GROMACS .gro file of C-alpha atoms in nm:
model
  464
    1MET     CA    1  11.560   6.372   8.977
    2SER     CA    2  11.423   6.695   8.880
    3GLU     CA    3  11.079   6.815   8.984
    4THR     CA    4  10.763   6.807   8.753
    5TYR     CA    5  10.499   7.096   8.753
    6ASP     CA    6  10.174   7.113   8.605
    7LEU     CA    7  10.261   7.394   8.399
    8ILE     CA    8  10.566   7.624   8.285
    9ILE     CA    9  10.520   7.926   8.112
   10LYS     CA   10  10.861   8.012   7.924
   11HIS     CA   11  11.000   8.321   7.744
   12GLY     CA   12  10.784   8.570   7.880
   13GLN     CA   13  10.846   8.930   7.983
   14VAL     CA   14  10.719   8.892   8.355
   15VAL     CA   15  10.591   9.171   8.520
   16LEU     CA   16  10.682   9.191   8.870
   17PRO     CA   17  10.607   9.472   9.109
   18ASP     CA   18  10.934   9.675   9.064
   19ARG     CA   19  11.058   9.556   8.718
   20VAL     CA   20  10.994   9.363   8.416
   21ALA     CA   21  11.233   9.051   8.370
   22ARG     CA   22  11.257   8.757   8.112
   23LEU     CA   23  11.168   8.472   8.337
   24ASP     CA   24  10.982   8.148   8.333
   25ILE     CA   25  10.706   8.042   8.568
   26ALA     CA   26  10.630   7.698   8.712
   27VAL     CA   27  10.309   7.640   8.831
   28SER     CA   28  10.163   7.364   9.062
   29SER     CA   29   9.857   7.270   9.197
   30GLY     CA   30   9.714   7.626   9.104
   31LYS     CA   31   9.990   7.807   9.285
   32ILE     CA   32  10.325   7.995   9.148
   33VAL     CA   33  10.587   7.792   9.276
   34GLN     CA   34  10.906   7.907   9.111
   35LEU     CA   35  11.034   8.215   8.887
   36THR     CA   36  11.359   8.139   8.710
   37GLU     CA   37  11.546   8.235   8.438
   38ASP     CA   38  11.550   7.875   8.258
   39LEU     CA   39  11.327   7.620   8.361
   40GLU     CA   40  11.379   7.275   8.173
   41ARG     CA   41  11.083   7.217   7.932
   42SER     CA   42  11.070   6.862   8.033
   43SER     CA   43  10.985   6.935   8.380
   44GLY     CA   44  10.642   7.080   8.285
   45LYS     CA   45  10.320   6.841   8.233
   46THR     CA   46  10.200   7.149   8.013
   47VAL     CA   47  10.441   7.426   7.852
   48LEU     CA   48  10.313   7.778   7.727
   49ASP     CA   49  10.549   7.960   7.521
   50ALA     CA   50  10.513   8.335   7.586
   51GLU     CA   51  10.753   8.454   7.365
   52GLY     CA   52  10.673   8.814   7.268
   53HIS     CA   53  10.459   8.873   7.529
   54TYR     CA   54  10.420   9.041   7.871
   55VAL     CA   55  10.301   8.810   8.146
   56LEU     CA   56  10.099   9.020   8.377
   57PRO     CA   57   9.911   8.939   8.711
   58GLY     CA   58   9.533   8.859   8.608
   59MET     CA   59   9.336   9.219   8.692
   60VAL     CA   60   9.142   9.225   9.016
   61ASP     CA   61   8.831   9.450   8.889
   62ALA     CA   62   8.674   9.577   9.211
   63HIS     CA   63   8.382   9.777   9.040
   64VAL     CA   64   8.142   9.568   8.849
   65HIS     CA   65   7.757   9.552   8.781
   66PHE     CA   66   7.664   9.190   8.717
   67ASN     CA   67   7.303   9.279   8.810
   68GLU     CA   68   7.189   8.939   8.966
   69PRO     CA   69   6.968   8.823   9.090
   70ASN     CA   70   6.675   8.915   8.897
   71PHE     CA   71   6.834   9.153   8.630
   72GLY     CA   72   7.050   8.916   8.483
   73HIS     CA   73   6.889   9.010   8.120
   74TRP     CA   74   7.116   9.318   8.195
   75GLU     CA   75   7.426   9.110   8.236
   76GLY     CA   76   7.479   8.830   8.441
   77PHE     CA   77   7.765   8.638   8.577
   78ALA     CA   78   7.838   8.400   8.292
   79ASN     CA   79   7.825   8.680   8.009
   80GLY     CA   80   8.004   8.933   8.253
   81SER     CA   81   8.269   8.703   8.367
   82ALA     CA   82   8.349   8.578   8.011
   83ALA     CA   83   8.390   8.927   7.925
   84LEU     CA   84   8.637   8.986   8.214
   85ALA     CA   85   8.860   8.661   8.102
   86ALA     CA   86   8.859   8.785   7.771
   87GLY     CA   87   9.034   9.083   7.876
   88GLY     CA   88   9.275   8.964   8.130
   89CYS     CA   89   9.084   8.996   8.415
   90THR     CA   90   9.074   8.679   8.703
   91THR     CA   91   8.902   8.839   9.008
   92TYR     CA   92   8.561   9.071   9.042
   93ILE     CA   93   8.419   9.211   9.296
   94ASP     CA   94   8.033   9.248   9.222
   95MET     CA   95   7.831   9.580   9.352
   96PRO     CA   96   7.538   9.535   9.543
   97LEU     CA   97   7.315   9.693   9.287
   98ASN     CA   98   7.172   9.667   9.013
   99GLY     CA   99   7.047   9.346   9.124
  100ASN     CA  100   6.696   9.310   9.309
  101PRO     CA  101   6.722   9.230   9.620
  102PRO     CA  102   7.005   9.447   9.642
  103THR     CA  103   7.300   9.283   9.876
  104VAL     CA  104   7.245   9.458  10.195
  105ASN     CA  105   7.164   9.193  10.414
  106VAL     CA  106   7.274   8.812  10.448
  107PRO     CA  107   6.974   8.640  10.268
  108ALA     CA  108   7.037   8.859   9.971
  109LEU     CA  109   7.425   8.768   9.957
  110GLN     CA  110   7.314   8.414  10.007
  111LEU     CA  111   7.081   8.468   9.722
  112LYS     CA  112   7.367   8.635   9.508
  113ALA     CA  113   7.611   8.373   9.577
  114GLU     CA  114   7.386   8.088   9.459
  115ARG     CA  115   7.321   8.267   9.110
  116ALA     CA  116   7.724   8.312   9.089
  117ALA     CA  117   7.790   7.939   9.151
  118GLY     CA  118   7.911   7.730   8.863
  119GLN     CA  119   7.821   8.028   8.651
  120SER     CA  120   8.163   8.249   8.677
  121ALA     CA  121   8.471   8.177   8.483
  122VAL     CA  122   8.671   8.377   8.703
  123ASP     CA  123   8.687   8.442   9.104
  124TYR     CA  124   8.496   8.653   9.277
  125ALA     CA  125   8.374   8.841   9.574
  126PHE     CA  126   8.051   9.048   9.631
  127TRP     CA  127   8.041   9.387   9.809
  128GLY     CA  128   7.764   9.446  10.087
  129GLY     CA  129   7.576   9.804  10.050
  130LEU     CA  130   7.523  10.072  10.310
  131VAL     CA  131   7.153  10.212  10.268
  132PRO     CA  132   6.893  10.359  10.530
  133GLY     CA  133   6.784  10.110  10.759
  134ASN     CA  134   7.043   9.845  10.744
  135LEU     CA  135   7.284   9.958  10.997
  136GLY     CA  136   7.211   9.635  11.207
  137GLU     CA  137   7.309   9.396  10.897
  138LEU     CA  138   7.647   9.561  10.824
  139GLU     CA  139   7.839   9.340  11.066
  140LYS     CA  140   7.677   9.021  10.965
  141LEU     CA  141   7.754   9.103  10.610
  142TRP     CA  142   8.126   9.141  10.712
  143ALA     CA  143   8.118   8.810  10.892
  144ALA     CA  144   7.967   8.659  10.562
  145GLY     CA  145   8.284   8.758  10.355
  146VAL     CA  146   8.199   9.083  10.197
  147PRO     CA  147   8.506   9.276  10.130
  148ALA     CA  148   8.365   9.637  10.174
  149PHE     CA  149   8.021   9.822  10.159
  150LYS     CA  150   7.914  10.054   9.906
  151ALA     CA  151   7.706  10.366   9.972
  152PHE     CA  152   7.555  10.638   9.730
  153ILE     CA  153   7.576  10.988   9.824
  154SER     CA  154   7.339  11.073   9.515
  155ASN     CA  155   7.042  10.909   9.386
  156PRO     CA  156   7.169  10.571   9.244
  157GLY     CA  157   6.875  10.546   8.985
  158GLY     CA  158   6.627  10.264   8.927
  159GLU     CA  159   6.267  10.235   9.020
  160GLY     CA  160   6.063   9.983   9.202
  161GLU     CA  161   6.049   9.830   9.537
  162GLY     CA  162   6.354   9.718   9.714
  163ARG     CA  163   6.575   9.910   9.485
  164PHE     CA  164   6.910  10.056   9.628
  165ARG     CA  165   6.876  10.364   9.766
  166GLU     CA  166   7.130  10.671   9.867
  167VAL     CA  167   7.204  10.766  10.202
  168ASP     CA  168   7.096  11.069  10.408
  169ASP     CA  169   7.376  11.215  10.619
  170ALA     CA  170   7.259  11.067  10.933
  171THR     CA  171   7.310  10.723  10.797
  172LEU     CA  172   7.614  10.790  10.626
  173TYR     CA  173   7.808  10.905  10.956
  174GLU     CA  174   7.602  10.648  11.136
  175GLY     CA  175   7.724  10.364  10.917
  176MET     CA  176   8.081  10.488  10.921
  177ALA     CA  177   8.102  10.473  11.280
  178LYS     CA  178   7.938  10.103  11.279
  179ILE     CA  179   8.176   9.996  10.994
  180ALA     CA  180   8.450  10.139  11.191
  181GLU     CA  181   8.397   9.938  11.484
  182PHE     CA  182   8.454   9.612  11.303
  183GLY     CA  183   8.739   9.728  11.069
  184GLY     CA  184   8.551   9.736  10.764
  185LEU     CA  185   8.583   9.948  10.453
  186LEU     CA  186   8.306  10.176  10.295
  187ALA     CA  187   8.326  10.326   9.944
  188LEU     CA  188   8.149  10.618   9.823
  189HIS     CA  189   7.974  10.735   9.483
  190ALA     CA  190   8.060  11.071   9.601
  191GLU     CA  191   7.821  11.333   9.412
  192ASN     CA  192   7.618  11.600   9.592
  193ASP     CA  193   7.276  11.468   9.528
  194ALA     CA  194   7.101  11.841   9.630
  195MET     CA  195   7.308  12.008   9.367
  196THR     CA  196   7.255  11.756   9.075
  197ALA     CA  197   6.877  11.739   9.138
  198VAL     CA  198   6.856  12.119   9.115
  199LEU     CA  199   7.092  12.153   8.802
  200GLY     CA  200   6.926  11.849   8.622
  201GLU     CA  201   6.535  11.978   8.676
  202ALA     CA  202   6.657  12.301   8.573
  203ALA     CA  203   6.811  12.195   8.257
  204ILE     CA  204   6.509  11.969   8.179
  205ARG     CA  205   6.244  12.231   8.235
  206SER     CA  206   6.433  12.469   7.990
  207GLY     CA  207   6.497  12.219   7.730
  208ARG     CA  208   6.858  12.165   7.770
  209THR     CA  209   6.873  11.773   7.724
  210GLY     CA  210   7.168  11.703   7.559
  211ALA     CA  211   7.511  11.540   7.666
  212ARG     CA  212   7.690  11.889   7.753
  213ASP     CA  213   7.367  11.984   7.938
  214PHE     CA  214   7.377  11.671   8.132
  215ALA     CA  215   7.766  11.704   8.223
  216ALA     CA  216   7.705  12.054   8.327
  217SER     CA  217   7.400  11.921   8.578
  218ARG     CA  218   7.663  11.722   8.737
  219PRO     CA  219   7.939  11.962   8.789
  220PRO     CA  220   8.304  11.887   8.962
  221LEU     CA  221   8.212  12.105   9.198
  222ALA     CA  222   7.894  11.819   9.332
  223GLU     CA  223   8.196  11.551   9.319
  224LEU     CA  224   8.441  11.783   9.525
  225GLU     CA  225   8.175  11.890   9.799
  226ALA     CA  226   8.066  11.513   9.841
  227VAL     CA  227   8.425  11.389   9.873
  228ALA     CA  228   8.526  11.664  10.143
  229ARG     CA  229   8.194  11.586  10.352
  230ALA     CA  230   8.249  11.177  10.348
  231LEU     CA  231   8.642  11.278  10.445
  232LEU     CA  232   8.529  11.475  10.740
  233TYR     CA  233   8.296  11.203  10.846
  234GLY     CA  234   8.566  10.949  10.794
  235GLU     CA  235   8.788  11.143  11.026
  236ARG     CA  236   8.560  11.180  11.291
  237THR     CA  237   8.467  10.805  11.305
  238GLY     CA  238   8.800  10.650  11.199
  239CYS     CA  239   8.623  10.469  10.889
  240ARG     CA  240   8.852  10.326  10.620
  241LEU     CA  241   8.712  10.473  10.302
  242HIS     CA  242   8.755  10.427   9.941
  243PHE     CA  243   8.602  10.652   9.672
  244VAL     CA  244   8.507  10.501   9.330
  245HIS     CA  245   8.539  10.642   8.997
  246ILE     CA  246   8.683  10.951   9.092
  247SER     CA  247   8.662  11.213   8.736
  248THR     CA  248   8.837  11.526   8.874
  249THR     CA  249   9.192  11.570   8.995
  250ALA     CA  250   9.049  11.834   9.234
  251ALA     CA  251   8.924  11.558   9.418
  252VAL     CA  252   9.181  11.354   9.391
  253GLU     CA  253   9.400  11.628   9.543
  254LEU     CA  254   9.156  11.649   9.824
  255ILE     CA  255   9.164  11.298   9.890
  256GLU     CA  256   9.570  11.302   9.877
  257ALA     CA  257   9.583  11.570  10.130
  258ALA     CA  258   9.384  11.337  10.366
  259LYS     CA  259   9.640  11.071  10.339
  260ARG     CA  260   9.920  11.274  10.413
  261ARG     CA  261   9.710  11.377  10.726
  262GLY     CA  262   9.704  10.987  10.795
  263GLN     CA  263   9.344  10.944  10.710
  264ASP     CA  264   9.328  10.573  10.574
  265VAL     CA  265   9.169  10.625  10.247
  266SER     CA  266   9.233  10.528   9.881
  267VAL     CA  267   9.079  10.645   9.534
  268GLU     CA  268   8.984  10.495   9.205
  269THR     CA  269   8.937  10.601   8.872
  270CYS     CA  270   8.802  10.452   8.552
  271PRO     CA  271   8.939  10.378   8.217
  272HIS     CA  272   8.669  10.612   8.075
  273TYR     CA  273   8.762  10.897   8.264
  274LEU     CA  274   9.123  10.828   8.106
  275LEU     CA  275   9.012  10.781   7.755
  276LEU     CA  276   8.719  10.939   7.678
  277THR     CA  277   8.603  11.282   7.732
  278GLU     CA  278   8.249  11.524   7.715
  279GLU     CA  279   8.312  11.554   7.351
  280ASP     CA  280   8.297  11.188   7.318
  281MET     CA  281   7.977  11.184   7.520
  282GLY     CA  282   7.804  11.401   7.262
  283ARG     CA  283   7.938  11.229   6.977
  284LEU     CA  284   7.893  10.870   7.090
  285GLY     CA  285   7.510  10.939   7.278
  286PRO     CA  286   7.415  10.756   7.582
  287VAL     CA  287   7.627  10.455   7.506
  288ALA     CA  288   7.916  10.689   7.680
  289LYS     CA  289   7.677  10.829   7.957
  290CYS     CA  290   7.776  10.764   8.294
  291ALA     CA  291   7.777  10.942   8.652
  292PRO     CA  292   7.967  11.156   8.726
  293PRO     CA  293   8.001  11.230   8.379
  294LEU     CA  294   8.285  11.242   8.121
  295ARG     CA  295   8.490  11.547   8.170
  296SER     CA  296   8.692  11.796   7.950
  297PRO     CA  297   9.019  11.677   7.754
  298VAL     CA  298   9.205  11.923   8.011
  299GLU     CA  299   9.075  11.721   8.302
  300ARG     CA  300   9.153  11.380   8.122
  301GLU     CA  301   9.503  11.507   8.098
  302LYS     CA  302   9.530  11.594   8.448
  303LEU     CA  303   9.413  11.246   8.570
  304TRP     CA  304   9.684  11.078   8.379
  305GLN     CA  305   9.933  11.316   8.537
  306ALA     CA  306   9.787  11.239   8.899
  307LEU     CA  307   9.804  10.838   8.762
  308ALA     CA  308  10.162  10.881   8.689
  309ALA     CA  309  10.242  11.054   8.980
  310GLY     CA  310  10.126  10.789   9.241
  311LYS     CA  311   9.814  10.963   9.333
  312ILE     CA  312   9.564  10.734   9.195
  313ASP     CA  313   9.554  10.392   9.380
  314LEU     CA  314   9.339  10.181   9.138
  315VAL     CA  315   9.174  10.146   8.821
  316ALA     CA  316   8.824   9.980   8.804
  317SER     CA  317   8.604   9.916   8.526
  318ASP     CA  318   8.249  10.013   8.658
  319HIS     CA  319   8.109   9.821   8.396
  320SER     CA  320   7.745   9.916   8.425
  321PRO     CA  321   7.554   9.741   8.120
  322CYS     CA  322   7.203   9.749   8.042
  323PRO     CA  323   6.964   9.605   7.729
  324PRO     CA  324   7.000   9.846   7.429
  325GLU     CA  325   6.646  10.029   7.459
  326LEU     CA  326   6.722  10.161   7.811
  327LYS     CA  327   7.004  10.366   7.590
  328LEU     CA  328   6.910  10.368   7.230
  329ASP     CA  329   6.507  10.421   7.231
  330PRO     CA  330   6.440  10.752   6.994
  331GLY     CA  331   6.207  10.869   7.282
  332LEU     CA  332   6.464  10.895   7.537
  333SER     CA  333   6.696  11.217   7.629
  334PHE     CA  334   7.022  11.203   7.753
  335PHE     CA  335   6.863  11.241   8.101
  336THR     CA  336   6.659  10.964   8.067
  337ALA     CA  337   6.872  10.720   7.908
  338TRP     CA  338   7.000  10.451   8.160
  339GLY     CA  339   7.361  10.591   8.268
  340GLY     CA  340   7.628  10.320   8.308
  341ILE     CA  341   7.954  10.224   8.079
  342SER     CA  342   8.008   9.895   7.938
  343GLY     CA  343   8.415   9.832   7.955
  344ALA     CA  344   8.473   9.530   8.164
  345GLN     CA  345   8.654   9.361   7.890
  346SER     CA  346   8.872   9.656   7.814
  347SER     CA  347   9.033   9.777   8.078
  348LEU     CA  348   9.397   9.615   8.057
  349GLU     CA  349   9.434   9.666   7.670
  350LEU     CA  350   9.296  10.041   7.705
  351LEU     CA  351   9.546  10.123   7.971
  352PHE     CA  352   9.828   9.931   7.803
  353HIS     CA  353   9.772  10.104   7.486
  354GLU     CA  354   9.713  10.457   7.620
  355GLY     CA  355   9.948  10.443   7.939
  356VAL     CA  356  10.246  10.247   7.802
  357ASN     CA  357  10.218  10.256   7.433
  358ARG     CA  358  10.105  10.595   7.355
  359ARG     CA  359  10.242  10.781   7.704
  360GLY     CA  360  10.557  10.545   7.785
  361LEU     CA  361  10.430  10.470   8.142
  362PRO     CA  362  10.622  10.141   8.322
  363VAL     CA  363  10.418   9.846   8.277
  364PRO     CA  364  10.470   9.758   8.668
  365LEU     CA  365  10.259  10.086   8.746
  366ILE     CA  366   9.973   9.953   8.506
  367ALA     CA  367   9.983   9.595   8.720
  368ARG     CA  368  10.000   9.802   9.021
  369LEU     CA  369   9.684   9.987   8.919
  370LEU     CA  370   9.490   9.683   8.797
  371ALA     CA  371   9.613   9.399   9.015
  372ALA     CA  372   9.801   9.474   9.291
  373SER     CA  373   9.668   9.721   9.462
  374PRO     CA  374   9.296   9.657   9.437
  375ALA     CA  375   9.413   9.296   9.572
  376GLN     CA  376   9.591   9.472   9.865
  377ARG     CA  377   9.292   9.706   9.937
  378PHE     CA  378   9.024   9.464   9.940
  379GLY     CA  379   9.200   9.204  10.150
  380MET     CA  380   9.303   8.973   9.849
  381ALA     CA  381   9.697   9.009   9.869
  382GLU     CA  382   9.752   8.690  10.035
  383ARG     CA  383   9.614   8.525   9.711
  384LYS     CA  384   9.574   8.783   9.440
  385GLY     CA  385   9.751   9.080   9.226
  386LYS     CA  386  10.116   8.998   9.182
  387ILE     CA  387  10.338   8.747   9.011
  388ALA     CA  388  10.524   8.559   9.299
  389ALA     CA  389  10.595   8.243   9.452
  390GLY     CA  390  10.280   8.107   9.668
  391LEU     CA  391  10.025   8.332   9.512
  392ASP     CA  392   9.768   8.199   9.272
  393ALA     CA  393   9.886   8.156   8.922
  394ASP     CA  394   9.643   8.421   8.791
  395LEU     CA  395   9.837   8.525   8.458
  396VAL     CA  396   9.761   8.709   8.133
  397LEU     CA  397   9.955   8.717   7.828
  398LEU     CA  398   9.928   9.022   7.640
  399HIS     CA  399  10.106   9.096   7.312
  400PRO     CA  400  10.233   9.474   7.305
  401ASP     CA  401  10.211   9.507   6.930
  402MET     CA  402   9.921   9.330   6.800
  403PRO     CA  403   9.723   9.608   6.657
  404TYR     CA  404   9.346   9.561   6.593
  405ILE     CA  405   9.010   9.759   6.595
  406LEU     CA  406   8.771   9.639   6.848
  407GLN     CA  407   8.442   9.558   6.716
  408ALA     CA  408   8.112   9.443   6.863
  409GLU     CA  409   8.155   9.106   6.757
  410ASN     CA  410   8.467   9.083   6.975
  411LEU     CA  411   8.278   9.127   7.302
  412TYR     CA  412   8.131   8.894   7.534
  413TYR     CA  413   7.892   9.106   7.714
  414ARG     CA  414   7.516   8.989   7.705
  415HIS     CA  415   7.441   9.316   7.498
  416ARG     CA  416   7.721   9.428   7.284
  417MET     CA  417   7.757   9.780   7.343
  418SER     CA  418   8.057   9.970   7.461
  419PRO     CA  419   8.169  10.337   7.369
  420TYR     CA  420   8.532  10.149   7.273
  421THR     CA  421   8.389   9.987   6.988
  422GLY     CA  422   8.556  10.117   6.655
  423MET     CA  423   8.862  10.231   6.876
  424ALA     CA  424   9.208  10.125   6.736
  425LEU     CA  425   9.403   9.929   7.000
  426SER     CA  426   9.800   9.886   6.993
  427CYS     CA  427   9.775   9.567   7.208
  428ARG     CA  428   9.593   9.250   7.271
  429VAL     CA  429   9.529   8.988   7.558
  430THR     CA  430   9.606   8.614   7.375
  431ALA     CA  431   9.552   8.431   7.702
  432THR     CA  432   9.434   8.434   8.055
  433LEU     CA  433   9.482   8.170   8.318
  434LEU     CA  434   9.293   8.128   8.635
  435ARG     CA  435   9.489   7.936   8.927
  436GLY     CA  436   9.696   7.786   8.646
  437ARG     CA  437   9.439   7.701   8.414
  438LEU     CA  438   9.353   7.838   8.096
  439VAL     CA  439   9.037   7.999   8.059
  440TYR     CA  440   9.020   8.199   7.751
  441THR     CA  441   9.278   8.218   7.430
  442LEU     CA  442   9.228   8.467   7.139
  443LYS     CA  443   9.275   8.177   6.913
  444ASP     CA  444   8.969   7.959   7.106
  445GLY     CA  445   8.777   8.242   7.307
  446LEU     CA  446   8.629   8.120   7.649
  447ILE     CA  447   8.738   7.758   7.691
  448ALA     CA  448   8.666   7.666   8.076
  449PRO     CA  449   8.341   7.865   8.178
  450GLY     CA  450   8.171   7.815   8.526
  451GLY     CA  451   8.512   7.738   8.737
  452GLY     CA  452   8.551   8.049   8.884
  453GLU     CA  453   8.531   8.032   9.288
  454PRO     CA  454   8.441   8.295   9.591
  455VAL     CA  455   8.773   8.460   9.718
  456ARG     CA  456   8.817   8.374  10.086
  457LEU     CA  457   8.924   8.701  10.270
  458GLY     CA  458   9.138   8.628  10.578
  459ASN     CA  459   8.978   8.406  10.811
  460ARG     CA  460   8.624   8.490  10.683
  461GLU     CA  461   8.475   8.203  10.503
  462PRO     CA  462   8.278   8.360  10.215
  463VAL     CA  463   7.896   8.247  10.166
  464ARG     CA  464   7.875   7.993   9.860
   0.00000   0.00000   0.00000
């Protein structure tokens, strides 16, 4: 008697780590149990026909800001995770800011976990933070299940008591030494704070407050210097490092050289640095403001070349939303408007559209950048990131030839702002499955809210 599976996905172009193959996928108890060329339809309790689609591993978005606790009116777990599900993401790691209190100790981590429970459409983990004064909290946070820590070398913005703060050099070095002791991982927002502060203040004093002025106040050199400093500290302490939202190939090459020397370091970029430029920042206004800022068309092309050459480890959204008035109020200059791009729903479609359909990059490369590599780097590879027997059945169906224009009404964000609205895309996510269960379809929208769970990392039990 043949085995009966909970779900069979048939006729899809399945994206494996090294190739694309027309295979059927059998799922039971939330896990992938078999990949083969032709499963009998009768052996599945439910059968999903993926004809004409790529079946990719669900994205692991390692860089989102859902702002809870206490700033859920900017974006909360329910809205943010719904957007991710609609974009083919099945796991995310939420940053320790901009919620208040920030996730810099275990009580704050527990508070965030309470806010997420029963609210997230997809699976999740939480970053810890390295800030002045919390060195004694780092190992406790690691034991409580954070996959990594985040530090800002430049001012992260935000005001008020208890907000997340940047590190000074002593805290950065001592934090790396402490994190290295227990084998943790530190991620860095790398911009030279003194340089950006002086340039920004000079621009404001002289009345130069437009988009290009803002970009000029945060030059590539500010990123390059901060990366070099952090690499030096990491080399001396032995701390594993990850650089978030890198915007220049000079920084990528510096990190690549450190890898060749044997340093344990990874580099991330974001869809906005691959799709948009500083010209778009001027055209679109503060909805496209971020730090580091968008760069030149030449820099964008060089980033694509670095990505194709395997020098960029992963792509994450850096979804950083806010209420519209913090970007669009008439009295705001480009310097005073909130900096952050809303893009979590579009990462897979943007990279497939531009990378595969327009530039001819291999689909397994896109899957590696969005799923396998972040899962591996942040300790989730035993469950997430690839289509393989024994892993969670986190899967996304994407039609490669389904043109549409992204409209605000397509977005699941609390505030439906994005620099990508109005963009013509050539592909579309049509279904997302979390542990073998449909959570989103293009036809029905979000169909299973609240079913996401915290991801266990090795033998560390996550706070719930």
